[in-house]
Each structure stands twice: as structure tokens, then as C-alpha cells.
Coordinates of C-alpha atoms and ligand atoms in Angstrom, one line a residue:
X1 CA 38.5 -35.4 -7.8
X2 CA 37.7 -36.8 -5.5
X3 CA 33.7 -38.1 -4.9
X4 CA 31.1 -39.4 -7.7
X5 CA 29.0 -37.1 -9.8
X6 CA 25.2 -37.7 -8.7
X7 CA 23.4 -39.4 -11.7
X8 CA 20.8 -36.9 -10.5
X9 CA 22.4 -34.1 -10.0
X10 CA 24.2 -34.2 -13.5
X11 CA 20.6 -34.7 -15.5
X12 CA 19.1 -32.1 -13.3
X13 CA 21.8 -29.7 -14.6
X14 CA 21.6 -30.6 -18.1
X15 CA 17.4 -29.9 -18.3
X16 CA 18.4 -26.4 -16.4
X17 CA 17.2 -23.4 -17.7
X18 CA 18.2 -21.6 -15.6
X19 CA 21.0 -21.6 -12.6
X20 CA 22.6 -19.1 -9.8
X21 CA 25.3 -19.9 -8.8
X22 CA 26.1 -18.9 -5.4
X23 CA 30.3 -19.3 -4.6
X24 CA 32.6 -18.1 -1.7
X25 CA 36.5 -17.8 -0.9
X26 CA 37.2 -22.0 -1.6
X27 CA 36.7 -20.9 -5.5
X28 CA 39.1 -18.4 -6.2
X29 CA 41.8 -20.8 -4.1
X30 CA 43.1 -22.4 -7.6
X31 CA 43.8 -19.1 -8.1
X32 CA 46.0 -18.1 -5.7
X33 CA 43.4 -16.4 -3.9
X34 CA 44.0 -17.6 -0.2
X35 CA 40.4 -18.4 1.3
X36 CA 39.5 -17.3 4.5
X37 CA 38.9 -20.7 7.5
X38 CA 41.5 -22.7 5.8
X39 CA 45.3 -23.7 7.5
X40 CA 46.7 -20.5 5.8
X41 CA 43.6 -18.6 5.4
X42 CA 43.3 -14.7 6.0
X43 CA 41.9 -15.3 9.9
X44 CA 44.7 -17.6 10.5
X45 CA 46.0 -15.4 13.6
X46 CA 44.1 -12.8 12.8
X47 CA 41.5 -10.8 14.7
X48 CA 38.8 -10.9 11.3
X49 CA 37.0 -7.1 12.6
X50 CA 41.0 -5.1 13.3
X51 CA 40.7 -5.8 9.6
X52 CA 37.5 -5.5 8.3
X53 CA 35.8 -3.8 9.7
X54 CA 34.9 -0.1 10.2
X55 CA 35.7 0.5 13.9
X56 CA 39.3 -0.8 13.1
X57 CA 39.5 1.2 10.1
X58 CA 38.8 4.1 12.4
X59 CA 41.5 2.6 15.2
X60 CA 44.3 2.7 12.2
X61 CA 43.2 2.8 9.2
X62 CA 46.7 2.6 7.5
X63 CA 46.9 -0.9 8.8
X64 CA 44.1 -2.3 7.4
X65 CA 44.5 -0.2 4.3
X66 CA 47.9 -2.3 4.0
X67 CA 46.2 -4.5 3.7
X68 CA 43.8 -4.0 1.7
X69 CA 46.4 -2.9 -0.7
X70 CA 48.8 -6.0 -0.5
X71 CA 45.5 -9.0 -1.8
X72 CA 44.6 -5.3 -4.4
X73 CA 48.0 -6.4 -6.1
X74 CA 47.3 -10.9 -5.5
X75 CA 43.9 -9.8 -7.0
X76 CA 45.8 -8.3 -9.7
X77 CA 48.0 -10.5 -10.5
X78 CA 45.0 -13.7 -10.6
X79 CA 43.6 -15.6 -13.5
X80 CA 40.2 -16.6 -14.0
X81 CA 40.7 -21.1 -13.2
X82 CA 38.6 -23.9 -14.7
X83 CA 35.5 -23.0 -12.2
X84 CA 35.1 -19.5 -12.9
X85 CA 35.1 -21.1 -16.7
X86 CA 32.9 -23.5 -16.2
X87 CA 30.1 -21.2 -14.8
X88 CA 30.8 -17.9 -18.2
X89 CA 30.9 -21.1 -19.8
X90 CA 27.2 -22.0 -18.8
X91 CA 25.8 -19.0 -20.3
X92 CA 26.2 -20.4 -23.7
X93 CA 23.6 -22.8 -22.7
X94 CA 20.8 -21.7 -19.8
X95 CA 20.5 -18.4 -17.8
X96 CA 23.6 -18.1 -15.3
X97 CA 23.8 -15.9 -12.3
X98 CA 26.9 -15.7 -9.8
X99 CA 26.1 -14.8 -6.4
X100 CA 29.8 -14.4 -4.2
X101 CA 30.5 -13.6 -1.7
X102 CA 34.0 -12.6 -3.0
X103 CA 35.7 -9.5 -3.4
X104 CA 38.1 -10.8 -6.5
X105 CA 36.7 -9.7 -9.2
X106 CA 36.9 -13.7 -10.9
X107 CA 34.5 -13.6 -12.1
X108 CA 33.8 -10.6 -13.9
X109 CA 36.5 -11.5 -15.5
X110 CA 36.0 -14.8 -16.8
X111 CA 33.1 -13.0 -19.5
X112 CA 29.9 -13.9 -16.3
X113 CA 27.7 -11.4 -17.3
X114 CA 25.8 -11.6 -14.5
X115 CA 27.3 -11.4 -10.7
X116 CA 25.8 -9.7 -7.6
X117 CA 29.7 -9.2 -5.3
X118 CA 27.5 -9.4 -1.8
X119 CA 30.2 -8.2 0.2
X120 CA 31.4 -5.3 -2.7
X121 CA 34.3 -5.7 -4.5
X122 CA 37.9 -4.6 -4.0
X123 CA 38.9 -3.6 -7.3
X124 CA 37.2 0.1 -6.5
X125 CA 37.5 2.3 -3.2
X126 CA 34.3 4.9 -2.1
X127 CA 34.6 7.5 0.9
X128 CA 33.6 6.2 4.3
X129 CA 31.4 9.1 4.9
X130 CA 27.9 6.9 3.7
X131 CA 26.1 8.6 1.0
X132 CA 29.2 10.3 -0.4
X133 CA 30.1 9.5 -3.9
X134 CA 33.1 11.1 -4.6
X135 CA 35.7 9.6 -4.2
X136 CA 34.1 6.7 -6.1
X137 CA 37.0 4.8 -8.0
X138 CA 40.1 2.1 -8.9
X139 CA 41.8 1.3 -5.4
X140 CA 44.7 3.5 -6.7
X141 CA 48.9 2.4 -6.2
X142 CA 50.1 3.9 -4.0
X143 CA 53.1 3.8 -2.6
X144 CA 53.9 1.3 1.6
X145 CA 53.3 2.9 4.1
X146 CA 52.0 6.0 2.5
X147 CA 48.5 7.7 4.4
X148 CA 45.3 6.0 3.2
X149 CA 44.0 9.0 0.5
X150 CA 41.2 11.1 1.4
X151 CA 38.0 11.6 -1.0
X152 CA 37.7 15.5 -2.3
X153 CA 35.0 15.1 0.7
X154 CA 38.5 15.4 3.4
X155 CA 37.1 11.8 5.7
X156 CA 38.8 8.8 4.4
X157 CA 38.7 6.7 1.3
X158 CA 38.3 3.0 1.7
X159 CA 37.9 -0.9 0.2
X160 CA 34.2 -0.4 -1.7
X161 CA 33.7 -3.9 0.0
X162 CA 31.1 -5.0 2.8
X163 CA 33.1 -5.2 6.3
X164 CA 31.7 -6.9 9.9
X165 CA 28.6 -5.4 10.5
X166 CA 27.6 -3.2 8.0
X167 CA 24.9 -4.2 5.0
X168 CA 24.9 -5.9 1.8
X169 CA 24.7 -3.1 -1.1
X170 CA 21.3 -2.3 -1.4
X171 CA 19.2 -4.3 -3.4
X172 CA 21.7 -7.3 -3.5
X173 CA 19.8 -9.8 -1.4
X174 CA 16.3 -9.4 -3.2
X175 CA 18.1 -9.1 -7.1
X176 CA 19.9 -12.5 -5.7
X177 CA 16.7 -13.8 -4.3
X178 CA 14.0 -13.0 -7.2
X179 CA 17.5 -15.1 -9.6
X180 CA 16.3 -17.4 -6.4
X181 CA 12.8 -18.4 -7.1
X182 CA 13.9 -18.3 -10.7
X183 CA 16.1 -21.1 -10.6
X184 CA 16.3 -25.0 -12.1
X185 CA 19.2 -25.8 -10.0
X186 CA 21.6 -23.9 -6.9
X187 CA 25.1 -24.8 -7.0
X188 CA 26.7 -23.8 -4.3
X189 CA 31.5 -23.5 -4.7
X190 CA 33.8 -23.1 -2.2
X191 CA 32.0 -21.3 0.6
X192 CA 32.9 -22.8 4.4
X193 CA 28.3 -21.6 4.2
X194 CA 28.7 -20.1 8.2
X195 CA 28.9 -16.2 6.0
X196 CA 25.4 -15.1 6.5
X197 CA 23.0 -13.6 5.2
X198 CA 24.9 -15.4 1.8
X199 CA 24.2 -19.0 3.5
X200 CA 20.6 -18.9 4.2
X201 CA 20.1 -18.2 0.0
X202 CA 20.8 -22.2 -0.5
X203 CA 18.6 -22.7 3.0
X204 CA 15.2 -21.0 1.1
X205 CA 16.7 -22.3 -2.2
X206 CA 15.7 -25.9 -1.0
X207 CA 12.3 -24.8 0.4
X208 CA 10.9 -23.6 -2.1
X209 CA 11.4 -26.7 -4.0
X210 CA 14.7 -25.8 -5.8
X211 CA 17.6 -29.0 -5.9
X212 CA 20.6 -26.8 -4.5
X213 CA 23.9 -29.0 -5.5
X214 CA 27.3 -28.4 -3.1
X215 CA 30.7 -28.4 -4.5
X216 CA 33.7 -28.6 -1.5
X217 CA 36.3 -30.9 -1.1
X218 CA 34.9 -30.1 2.8
X219 CA 31.9 -30.6 4.2
X220 CA 30.6 -27.6 5.6
X221 CA 26.9 -26.8 7.8
X222 CA 25.3 -27.0 4.0
X223 CA 26.2 -30.4 3.7
X224 CA 23.5 -32.8 5.3
X225 CA 20.9 -30.1 3.8
X226 CA 22.2 -29.3 0.1
X227 CA 19.8 -32.6 -1.9
X228 CA 23.5 -33.2 -3.6
X229 CA 27.7 -32.6 -2.5
X230 CA 30.6 -33.6 -4.0
X231 CA 33.5 -33.3 -2.3
X232 CA 36.0 -32.5 -4.7
X233 CA 38.1 -28.8 -6.1
X234 CA 35.5 -26.2 -8.0
X235 CA 38.5 -25.5 -10.3
X236 CA 37.6 -30.0 -11.3
X237 CA 34.0 -30.8 -10.5
X238 CA 33.0 -28.5 -12.2
X239 CA 34.4 -28.6 -15.3
X240 CA 33.4 -31.9 -15.0
X241 CA 30.1 -32.0 -14.9
X242 CA 29.9 -29.4 -17.7
X243 CA 31.4 -31.9 -19.6
X244 CA 29.5 -34.6 -18.0
X245 CA 25.8 -32.9 -18.0
X246 CA 27.2 -31.8 -22.0
X247 CA 27.1 -34.9 -22.2
X248 CA 23.6 -36.4 -21.2
X249 CA 20.3 -38.1 -24.1
X250 CA 18.6 -34.4 -25.2
X251 CA 21.5 -32.1 -22.9
X252 CA 19.3 -28.2 -23.6
Ligands
OAD301 P1 36.2 -19.4 4.0 O1 37.9 -19.0 3.5 O2 35.7 -19.5 5.1 O3 35.6 -21.0 2.8 C1 36.3 -22.1 1.8 C2 35.4 -22.4 1.8 O4 36.3 -23.4 0.5 C3 36.3 -23.8 2.9 O5 34.7 -25.1 3.4 C4 37.3 -24.8 1.7 O6 36.9 -26.0 2.8 C5 36.4 -24.0 0.6 N1 37.6 -24.6 -0.7 C6 38.7 -24.8 -0.5 N2 39.4 -24.7 -1.3 C7 38.6 -24.8 -2.7 C8 38.1 -25.0 -4.0 N3 39.3 -25.6 -4.4 N4 37.2 -26.0 -4.1 C9 36.1 -25.8 -3.5 N5 35.9 -25.0 -2.6 C10 37.6 -24.4 -2.0 O7 35.2 -18.2 2.9 P2 33.7 -18.0 2.0 O8 32.7 -19.1 3.2 O9 33.5 -17.1 0.9 O10 33.7 -12.1 4.7 O11 33.4 -17.4 3.5 C11 32.5 -15.9 4.1 C12 32.6 -14.7 4.1 O12 33.4 -14.2 5.2 C13 33.7 -13.8 2.9 O13 32.7 -13.2 2.1 C14 34.5 -13.0 4.2 C15 34.9 -13.7 5.1 O14 34.9 -13.2 6.2 C16 34.0 -10.7 4.1 O15 34.9 -10.3 4.5 C17 32.7 -9.9 4.9

């Protein structure tokens, strides 16, 4: 960890009864899952819309399926890291809502009870036909090179994630907004804060007078606006924050 922990942020966390944590790919980086925009990120040297849009899927379903299948096997082998564990542990002392852009399911694996997955889950598949639920299920293991599977209705199955140009899961932004309104503090960890609508959530919190603490090894567009911003890895800074908050006199 490079940055000092801001004392005021530690005190705010120690007094908080309710926390919203907005997380992004950086939180899973220490579990061995690449981010999107980093030097070795998923989007390096590719056109994201070829792999993550309905149009890309229509053009080359086998390539899109193969890319998600390789991510699924990497994710199945991954374990939560101390950043995920810390958010789960914080539930012992306050209400915690995790609002995540990650599709890897590691927050649930760590034991977080309330996780709003803004961009869906890569562990599930669904039918590509709007409104059909016949294909809902676990992402299947298929031999390499096999055609992407079909739903019972005949349409293709696809990962249950949000692609560019698609709506977020119904009701999820309302649920995130409601959690935000009741939050004493908002923690934003491991996101480049460039993808909307997720990036708007901390801005709404700041507008409502709720303090926002950012944790990221790099500056982001949120950095100058956040109440506090700590440069460092989530897997180190989050446990340190929790320990420091626990050590505050009169911590709740
Ligand atoms: P990005 O790849 O855009 O950003 C990852 C952020 O994590 C960067 O700001 C890094 O500096 C930071 N980071 C890297 N390692 C870290 C660590 N160990 N601890 C803390 N921070 C670290 O990922 P997201 O912001 O999550 O959407 O991207 C948002 C969305 O863009 C994704 O959900 C995905 C992508 O297109 C869809 O696929 C719909």
C-alpha cells in the first residue's frame, strides 16, 4: 500500500452503520482475473464490441462463446482475495450492500449477502431471445470448438451478462439507488469510473452529501471529486481500513 489512510475516512467507517461498496474489475485483479483497461486487460488489442455486444454475437457466436468459456474456466479456478473477504467481514459490524460491475461471483463466494450484480453473471447462461427463460442455467462445460448451445426454444444461449448497448438487469439501479440513499459512506474500489451508469452512483452519493472513499492504485475521473482517495491495491487497503476502523475508540 502506498497512500496513508485518511484519518477522517477511518473515523467515518468506524461510525458507519451502513456502507455501499461499488466495485470493479480491480477488486478481482489480486484473484488473478485481468481487468479490462489495464496494460494486460481484456480490451487490449481487441474491439470490445466484437466480444461483448449483441451485434458481435450475431456476427460470430462461436468466437464470442469461446472467449466467455475461457473466462468462465479462469473464474471457476479463482478464489476471493482479502478485498472480497473484507467486504464480507464488514457485515459483522454494519449493513453492507455490494454493488459490483464484476460478473465473476467472487463477492458471493466470499460470503457477502447483498450483492447487486450490475452487469450480470458470467456463471449463468440465458436465452438470447428477449423474455425467454427456458434456457436459464449454469454456464455449461463444452468441448472446445463445439457450436454454442441452443435454448429449448431454438435460439442461441448466451452468457447472462450485460453487453454494450444493453439495459442493466431490471430494477437493479433502483435497488442500488435505494441502498445509496441509506448509506453513511460509499466505498469505490477497483473501478476506472468511466462506465456508466455505474460511474454515476458515487456522483449521486456526493450530491446527496454522502462521503465517498475511493481505493485504486491509479487516479480516475472520480479521484478529484471523491471525499478521500487512497492509492493502493484493494486487497491491501481494504483490510487495513477495516483494522484501523476497528481500532478507533468507540467503534460501532
Ligand atoms: P477497468 O478495467 O476499466 O478498471 C479497473 C480499475 O481497477 C483501474 O482503475 C485500475 O487502476 C484498478 N485496479 C487494478 N488493480 C487493482 C487492485 N489490485 N486494487 C484496486 N484497484 C485496482 O474495470 P471496470 O472499471 O470494472 O463492462 O470496468 C467497468 C466495465 O467496463 C466492466 O464491467 C466491463 C467493462 O467494459 C462490461 O463488460 C459491460
